[in-house]
Short mmCIF file of C-alpha atoms in Angstrom, two decimals:
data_model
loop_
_atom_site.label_atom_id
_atom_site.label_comp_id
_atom_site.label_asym_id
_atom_site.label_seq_id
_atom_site.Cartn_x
_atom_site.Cartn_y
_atom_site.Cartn_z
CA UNK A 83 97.35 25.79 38.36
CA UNK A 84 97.74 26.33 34.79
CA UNK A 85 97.45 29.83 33.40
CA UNK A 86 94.52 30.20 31.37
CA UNK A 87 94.63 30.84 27.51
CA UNK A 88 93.62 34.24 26.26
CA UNK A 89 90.23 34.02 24.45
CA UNK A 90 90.02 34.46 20.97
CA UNK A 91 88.58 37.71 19.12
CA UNK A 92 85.69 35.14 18.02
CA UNK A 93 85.32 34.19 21.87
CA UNK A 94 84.96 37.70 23.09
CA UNK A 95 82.83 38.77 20.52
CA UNK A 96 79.61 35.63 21.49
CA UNK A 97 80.67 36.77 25.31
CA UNK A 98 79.91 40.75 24.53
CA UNK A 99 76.39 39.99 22.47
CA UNK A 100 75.63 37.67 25.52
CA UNK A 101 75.78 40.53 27.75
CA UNK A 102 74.44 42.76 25.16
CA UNK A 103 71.20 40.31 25.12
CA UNK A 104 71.07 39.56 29.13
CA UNK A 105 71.34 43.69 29.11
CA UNK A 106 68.30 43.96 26.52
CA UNK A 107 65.55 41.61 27.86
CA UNK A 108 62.41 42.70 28.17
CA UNK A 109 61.10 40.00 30.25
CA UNK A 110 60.05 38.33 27.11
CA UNK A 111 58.27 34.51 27.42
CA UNK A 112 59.20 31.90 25.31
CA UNK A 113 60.17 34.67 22.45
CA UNK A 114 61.46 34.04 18.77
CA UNK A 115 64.85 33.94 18.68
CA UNK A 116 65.61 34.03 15.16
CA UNK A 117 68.28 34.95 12.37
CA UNK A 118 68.55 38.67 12.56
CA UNK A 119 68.24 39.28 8.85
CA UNK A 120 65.07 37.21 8.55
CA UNK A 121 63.51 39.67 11.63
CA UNK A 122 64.71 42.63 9.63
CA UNK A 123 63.90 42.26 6.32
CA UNK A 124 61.11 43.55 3.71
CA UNK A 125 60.85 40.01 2.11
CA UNK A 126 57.79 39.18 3.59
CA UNK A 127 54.91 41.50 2.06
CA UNK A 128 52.74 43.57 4.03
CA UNK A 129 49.04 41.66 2.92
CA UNK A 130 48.10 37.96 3.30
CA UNK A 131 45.95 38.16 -0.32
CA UNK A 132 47.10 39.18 -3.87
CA UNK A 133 50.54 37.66 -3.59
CA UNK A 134 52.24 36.59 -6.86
CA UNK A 135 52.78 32.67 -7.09
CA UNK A 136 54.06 32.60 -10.50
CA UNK A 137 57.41 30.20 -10.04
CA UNK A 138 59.57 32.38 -12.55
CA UNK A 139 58.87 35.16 -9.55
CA UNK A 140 62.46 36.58 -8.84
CA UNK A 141 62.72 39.61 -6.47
CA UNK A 142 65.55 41.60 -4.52
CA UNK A 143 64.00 42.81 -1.43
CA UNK A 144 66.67 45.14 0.51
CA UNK A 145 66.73 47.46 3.88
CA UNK A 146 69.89 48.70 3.23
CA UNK A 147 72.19 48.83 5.90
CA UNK A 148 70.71 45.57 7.51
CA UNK A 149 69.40 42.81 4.79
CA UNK A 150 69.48 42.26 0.71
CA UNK A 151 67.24 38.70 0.21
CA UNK A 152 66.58 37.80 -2.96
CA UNK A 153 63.58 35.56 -3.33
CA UNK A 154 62.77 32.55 -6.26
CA UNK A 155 59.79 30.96 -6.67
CA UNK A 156 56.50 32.92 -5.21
CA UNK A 157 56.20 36.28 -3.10
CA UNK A 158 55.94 35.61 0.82
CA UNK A 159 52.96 37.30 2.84
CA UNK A 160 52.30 38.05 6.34
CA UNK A 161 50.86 34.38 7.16
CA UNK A 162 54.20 33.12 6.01
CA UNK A 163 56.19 35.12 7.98
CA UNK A 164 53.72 33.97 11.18
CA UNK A 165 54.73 30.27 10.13
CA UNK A 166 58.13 30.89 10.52
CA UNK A 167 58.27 32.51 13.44
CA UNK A 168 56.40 30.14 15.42
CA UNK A 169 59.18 27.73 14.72
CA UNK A 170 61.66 29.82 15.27
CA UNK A 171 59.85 30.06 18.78
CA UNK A 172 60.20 25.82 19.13
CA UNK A 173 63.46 24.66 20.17
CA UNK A 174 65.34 23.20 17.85
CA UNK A 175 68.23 20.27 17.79
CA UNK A 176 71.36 19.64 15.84
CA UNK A 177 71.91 16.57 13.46
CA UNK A 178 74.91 15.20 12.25
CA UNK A 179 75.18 12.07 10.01
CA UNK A 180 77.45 10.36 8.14
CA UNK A 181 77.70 12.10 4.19
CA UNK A 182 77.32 8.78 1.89
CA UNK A 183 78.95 10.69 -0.64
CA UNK A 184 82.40 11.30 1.23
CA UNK A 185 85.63 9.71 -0.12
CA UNK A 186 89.02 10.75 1.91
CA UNK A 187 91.34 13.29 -0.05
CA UNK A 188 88.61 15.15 -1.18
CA UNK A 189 87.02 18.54 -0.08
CA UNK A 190 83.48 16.34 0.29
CA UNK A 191 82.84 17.18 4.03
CA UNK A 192 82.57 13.83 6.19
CA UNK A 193 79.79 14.75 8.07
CA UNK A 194 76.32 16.52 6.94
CA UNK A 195 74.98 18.71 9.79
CA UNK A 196 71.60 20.40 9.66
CA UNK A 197 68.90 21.59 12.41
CA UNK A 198 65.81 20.15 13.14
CA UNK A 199 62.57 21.04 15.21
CA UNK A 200 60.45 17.92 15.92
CA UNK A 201 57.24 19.19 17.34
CA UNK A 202 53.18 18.47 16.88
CA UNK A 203 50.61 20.33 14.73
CA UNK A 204 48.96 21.40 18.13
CA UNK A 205 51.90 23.21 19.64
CA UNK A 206 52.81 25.07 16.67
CA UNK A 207 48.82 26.20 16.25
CA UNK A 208 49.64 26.90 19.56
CA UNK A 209 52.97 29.27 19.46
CA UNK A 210 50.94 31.25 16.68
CA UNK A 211 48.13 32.31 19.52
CA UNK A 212 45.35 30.02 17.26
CA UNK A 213 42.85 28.07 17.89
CA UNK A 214 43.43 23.71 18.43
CA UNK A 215 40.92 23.51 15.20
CA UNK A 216 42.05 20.87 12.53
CA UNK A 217 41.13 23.34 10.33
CA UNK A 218 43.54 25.55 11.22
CA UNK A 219 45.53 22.52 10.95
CA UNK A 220 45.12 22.21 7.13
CA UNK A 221 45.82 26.05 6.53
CA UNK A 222 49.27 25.89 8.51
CA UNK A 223 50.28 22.66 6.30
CA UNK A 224 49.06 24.54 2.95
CA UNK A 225 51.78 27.73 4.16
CA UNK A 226 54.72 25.22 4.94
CA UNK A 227 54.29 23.90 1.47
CA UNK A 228 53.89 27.10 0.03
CA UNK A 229 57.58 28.21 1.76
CA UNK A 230 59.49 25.11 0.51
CA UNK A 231 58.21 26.27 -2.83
CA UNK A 232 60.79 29.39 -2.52
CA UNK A 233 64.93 29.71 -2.34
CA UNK A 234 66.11 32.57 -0.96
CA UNK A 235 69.29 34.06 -1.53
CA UNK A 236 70.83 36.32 1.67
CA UNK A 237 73.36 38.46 0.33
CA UNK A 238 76.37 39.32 2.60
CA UNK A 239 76.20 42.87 1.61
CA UNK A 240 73.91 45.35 3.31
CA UNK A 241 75.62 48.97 2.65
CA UNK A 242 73.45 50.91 0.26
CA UNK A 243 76.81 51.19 -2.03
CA UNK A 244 76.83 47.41 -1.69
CA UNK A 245 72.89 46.80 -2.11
CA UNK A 246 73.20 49.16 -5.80
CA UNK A 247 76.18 47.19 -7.03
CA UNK A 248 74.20 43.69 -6.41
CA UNK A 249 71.24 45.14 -8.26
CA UNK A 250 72.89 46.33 -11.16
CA UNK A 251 74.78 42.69 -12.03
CA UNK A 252 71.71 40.97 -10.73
CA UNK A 253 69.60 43.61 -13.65
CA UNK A 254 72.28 42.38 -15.88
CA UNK A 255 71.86 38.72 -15.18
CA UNK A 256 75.22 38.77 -13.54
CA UNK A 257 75.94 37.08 -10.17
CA UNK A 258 76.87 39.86 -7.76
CA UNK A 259 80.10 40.13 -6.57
CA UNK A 260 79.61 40.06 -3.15
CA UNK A 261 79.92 36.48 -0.92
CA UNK A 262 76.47 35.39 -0.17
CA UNK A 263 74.85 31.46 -0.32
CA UNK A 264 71.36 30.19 -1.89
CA UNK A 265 69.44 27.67 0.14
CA UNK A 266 65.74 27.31 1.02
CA UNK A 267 64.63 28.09 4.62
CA UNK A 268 62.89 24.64 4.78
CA UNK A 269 64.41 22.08 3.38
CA UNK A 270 62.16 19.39 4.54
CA UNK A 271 58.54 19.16 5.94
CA UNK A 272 57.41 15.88 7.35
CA UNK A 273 54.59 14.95 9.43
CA UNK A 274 52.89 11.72 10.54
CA UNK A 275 49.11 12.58 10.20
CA UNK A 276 46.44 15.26 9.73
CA UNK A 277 45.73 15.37 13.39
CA UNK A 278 46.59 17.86 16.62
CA UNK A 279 49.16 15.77 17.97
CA UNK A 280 50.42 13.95 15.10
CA UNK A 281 54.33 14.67 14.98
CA UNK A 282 55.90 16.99 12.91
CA UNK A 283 59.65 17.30 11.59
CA UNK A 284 61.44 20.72 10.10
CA UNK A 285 64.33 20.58 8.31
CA UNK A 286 66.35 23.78 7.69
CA UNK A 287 68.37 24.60 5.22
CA UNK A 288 71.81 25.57 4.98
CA UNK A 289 71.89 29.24 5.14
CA UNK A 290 69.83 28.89 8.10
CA UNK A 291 71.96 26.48 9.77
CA UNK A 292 75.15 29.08 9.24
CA UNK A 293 72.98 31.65 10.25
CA UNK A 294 72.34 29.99 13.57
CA UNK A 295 75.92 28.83 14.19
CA UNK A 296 77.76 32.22 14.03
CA UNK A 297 75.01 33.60 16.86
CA UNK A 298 73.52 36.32 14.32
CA UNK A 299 70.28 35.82 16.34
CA UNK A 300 67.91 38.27 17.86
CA UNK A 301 64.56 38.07 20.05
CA UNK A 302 61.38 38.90 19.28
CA UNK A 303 58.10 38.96 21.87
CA UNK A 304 56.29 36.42 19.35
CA UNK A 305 53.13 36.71 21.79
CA UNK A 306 53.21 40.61 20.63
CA UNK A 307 53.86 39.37 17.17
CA UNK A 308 50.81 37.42 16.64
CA UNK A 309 48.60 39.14 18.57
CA UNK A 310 48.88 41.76 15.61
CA UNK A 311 46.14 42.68 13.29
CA UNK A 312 47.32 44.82 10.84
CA UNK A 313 50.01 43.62 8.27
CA UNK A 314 52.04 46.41 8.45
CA UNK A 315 52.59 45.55 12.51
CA UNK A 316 53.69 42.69 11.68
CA UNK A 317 56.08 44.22 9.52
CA UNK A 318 57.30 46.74 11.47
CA UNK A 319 57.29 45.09 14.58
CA UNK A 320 60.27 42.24 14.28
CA UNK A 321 62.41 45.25 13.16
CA UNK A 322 61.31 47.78 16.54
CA UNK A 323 61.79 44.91 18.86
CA UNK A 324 65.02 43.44 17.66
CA UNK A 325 66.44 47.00 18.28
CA UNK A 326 66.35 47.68 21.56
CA UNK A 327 68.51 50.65 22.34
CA UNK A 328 66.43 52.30 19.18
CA UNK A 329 63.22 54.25 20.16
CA UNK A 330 62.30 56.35 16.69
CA UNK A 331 62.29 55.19 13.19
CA UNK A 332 62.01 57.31 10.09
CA UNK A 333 58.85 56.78 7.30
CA UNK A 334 61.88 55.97 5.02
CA UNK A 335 62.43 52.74 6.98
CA UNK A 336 59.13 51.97 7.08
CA UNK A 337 58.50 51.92 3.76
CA UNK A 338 62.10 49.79 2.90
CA UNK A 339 60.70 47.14 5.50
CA UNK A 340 57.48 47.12 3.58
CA UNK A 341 59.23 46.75 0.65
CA UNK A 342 58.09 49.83 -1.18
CA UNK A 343 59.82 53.68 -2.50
CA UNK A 344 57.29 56.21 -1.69
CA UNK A 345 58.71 58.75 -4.15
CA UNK A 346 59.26 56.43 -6.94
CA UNK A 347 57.88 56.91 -10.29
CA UNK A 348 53.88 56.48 -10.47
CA UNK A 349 53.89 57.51 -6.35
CA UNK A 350 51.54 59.98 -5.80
CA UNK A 351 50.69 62.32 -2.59
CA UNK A 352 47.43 59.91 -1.95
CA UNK A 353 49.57 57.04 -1.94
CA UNK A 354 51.92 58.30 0.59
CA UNK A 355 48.95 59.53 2.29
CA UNK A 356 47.45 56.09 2.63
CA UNK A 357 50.92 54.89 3.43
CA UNK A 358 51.24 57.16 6.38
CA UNK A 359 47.67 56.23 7.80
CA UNK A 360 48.75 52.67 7.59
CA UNK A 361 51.31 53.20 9.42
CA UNK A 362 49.27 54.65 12.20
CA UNK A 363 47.24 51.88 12.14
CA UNK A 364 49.89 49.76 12.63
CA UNK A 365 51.35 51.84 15.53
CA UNK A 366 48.54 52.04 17.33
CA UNK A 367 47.93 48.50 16.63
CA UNK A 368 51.74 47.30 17.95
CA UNK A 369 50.06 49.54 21.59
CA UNK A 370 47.09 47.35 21.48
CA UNK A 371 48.96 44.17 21.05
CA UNK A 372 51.23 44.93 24.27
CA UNK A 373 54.13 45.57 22.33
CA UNK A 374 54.35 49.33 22.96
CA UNK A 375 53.55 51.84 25.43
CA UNK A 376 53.17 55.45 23.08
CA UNK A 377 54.18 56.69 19.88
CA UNK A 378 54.40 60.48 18.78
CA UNK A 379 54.24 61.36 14.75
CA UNK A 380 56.59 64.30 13.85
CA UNK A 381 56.84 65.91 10.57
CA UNK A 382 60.05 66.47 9.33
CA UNK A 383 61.51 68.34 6.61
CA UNK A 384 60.03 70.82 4.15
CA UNK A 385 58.73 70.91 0.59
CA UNK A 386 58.97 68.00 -1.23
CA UNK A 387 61.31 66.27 1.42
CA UNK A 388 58.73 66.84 3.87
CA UNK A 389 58.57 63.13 5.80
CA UNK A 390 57.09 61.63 8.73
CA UNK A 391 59.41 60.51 12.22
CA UNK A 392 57.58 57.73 14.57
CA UNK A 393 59.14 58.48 18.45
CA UNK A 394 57.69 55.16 20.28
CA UNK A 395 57.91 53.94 24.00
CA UNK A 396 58.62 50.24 24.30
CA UNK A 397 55.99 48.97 26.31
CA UNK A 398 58.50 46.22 28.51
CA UNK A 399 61.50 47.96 30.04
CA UNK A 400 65.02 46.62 29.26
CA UNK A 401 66.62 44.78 32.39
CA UNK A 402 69.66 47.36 32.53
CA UNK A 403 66.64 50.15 32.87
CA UNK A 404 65.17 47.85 35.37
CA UNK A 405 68.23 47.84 37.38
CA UNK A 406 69.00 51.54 37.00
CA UNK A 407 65.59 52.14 38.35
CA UNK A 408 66.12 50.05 41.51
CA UNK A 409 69.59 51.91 41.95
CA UNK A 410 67.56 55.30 42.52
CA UNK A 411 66.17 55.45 45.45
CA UNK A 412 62.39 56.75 46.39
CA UNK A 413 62.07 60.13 48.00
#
């Protein structure tokens, strides 16, 4: 029998976040498994109304420590993060054709790859928890369109040193010096008809694709997700879930993920006030939605530094608490 070959760093890295992940489920149906930095990011604002559509739009959105985006073209709201999370929740296929443009000798790659989700209009009104209406139909076809309007730009960097140095070349209309790639989530939007069960095609694009092919993917309970009223759960909420070993978060957090500093210049006491009660809201709206089980608000700090400290309960128990539970045995 030959001996076997030792794996590669690369190999034993995808085989230790598989057990990480088969360690970490929370029983989750058909979830969103996703790019992590699109599930923990601030680029999607906290409000479905009021969002800025003005094509010169140009923002750096960043939670440092876990995501700098940089969005081009119009601000992205709550509905538009539901959109893409309900395909994220679709399987999804690899393509490969032949690149026209190739000639041998040169660095022109032979082969184009890209992913695809071929679905219908019903099942993806469906994955969002919505009504089979065709007018919700219409609306869903009016958000795709308004997301191939926009290139985003994931930065590699995510330390807070890092996340200052982009914005300071980007303020200076430099490209930062960190490795990063521009592509549009959607690339391509196709469909056959304005009915349910006409088909529909997704094309990704190419950050997404890389994103996808080095594993950086996390879960999310998507029936939690868009059973959600309140923007601000649906902020918070891809951010809790995809951490599962995590059970507090800081006010701090909350406000980078909404994409907001609550003691810039022009914040006020009242706005951090209303700040705090919507997140509240949101809490208690994540416990309605199934997605938690309690949360506790602690006050922390003093003076001016005085800030806020959510402790939550994940509603769905991980499997390795599960099995830890069945190893105890019942007096």
């Amino acid at each position: 029998m030959p001996p076997t070959q030792p794996l590669t760093p690369e190999e034993n890295q995808r085989l230790a976040r598989k057990e990480r992940t088969l360690r970490n489920r929370r029983g989750r149906i058909n979830p969103a498994k996703m790019p992590d930095r699109l599930a923990r990011t601030s680029a999607f604002a906290p409000r479905k109304k009021d969002l800025v559509t003005d094509s010169n739009f140009v923002r750096i959105y960043e939670v440092p420590g876990y995501s700098v985006v940089e969005v081009k073209g119009r601000e992205l709201g709550s509905q538009h993060r539901d959109a893409i999370y309900a395909l994220f929740r679709l399987p999804h296929e690899k393509v490969e054709i032949d690149n026209p443009a190739y000639r041998p000798g040169t660095f022109i790659p032979p082969v184009l790859c890209y992913y695809q989700t071929r679905t219908t209009w019903r099942t993806l009104i469906r994955a969002m928890g919505r009504t089979e209406h065709v007018n919700n139909l219409l609306s869903l076809v009016h958000v795709f369109q308004e997301i191939q309007q926009v290139s985003v730009l994931i930065h590699q960097g995510r330390s807070l040193k890092e996340v200052e140095s982009i914005k300071s070349r980007r303020g200076r209309g430099l490209l930062p010096d960190s490795a990063g790639s521009a592509s549009p989530m959607i690339t391509e939007l196709t469909w056959e008809g304005a009915q349910l069960d006409s088909a529909v095609t997704v094309t990704y694009g190419s950050r997404v694709l890389e994103m996808i092919e080095k594993a950086h993917l996390v879960s999310i309970n998507a029936d939690v997700q868009f059973r959600l009223k309140s923007d601000h759960a649906k902020v918070f909420w891809p951010f809790i879930d995809s951490q599962p070993e995590h059970t507090w978060i800081d006010e701090e957090r909350l406000a980078q993920l909404s994409g907001r500093d609550l003691w810039a210049t022009g914040a006020t006491s009242a706005t951090r006030a209303q700040f705090r009660k919507e997140c509240r809201e949101a809490f208690n709206d994540m416990i309605h939605a199934g997605g938690l089980a309690t949360y506790t608000e602690e006050v922390t700090g003093s003076g001016r530094a005085k800030s806020r400290r959510y402790t939550y309960t994940h509603a769905s128990p991980r499997q390795c608490e599960l099995d830890l539970q069945k190893a105890i045995p019942s007096n």
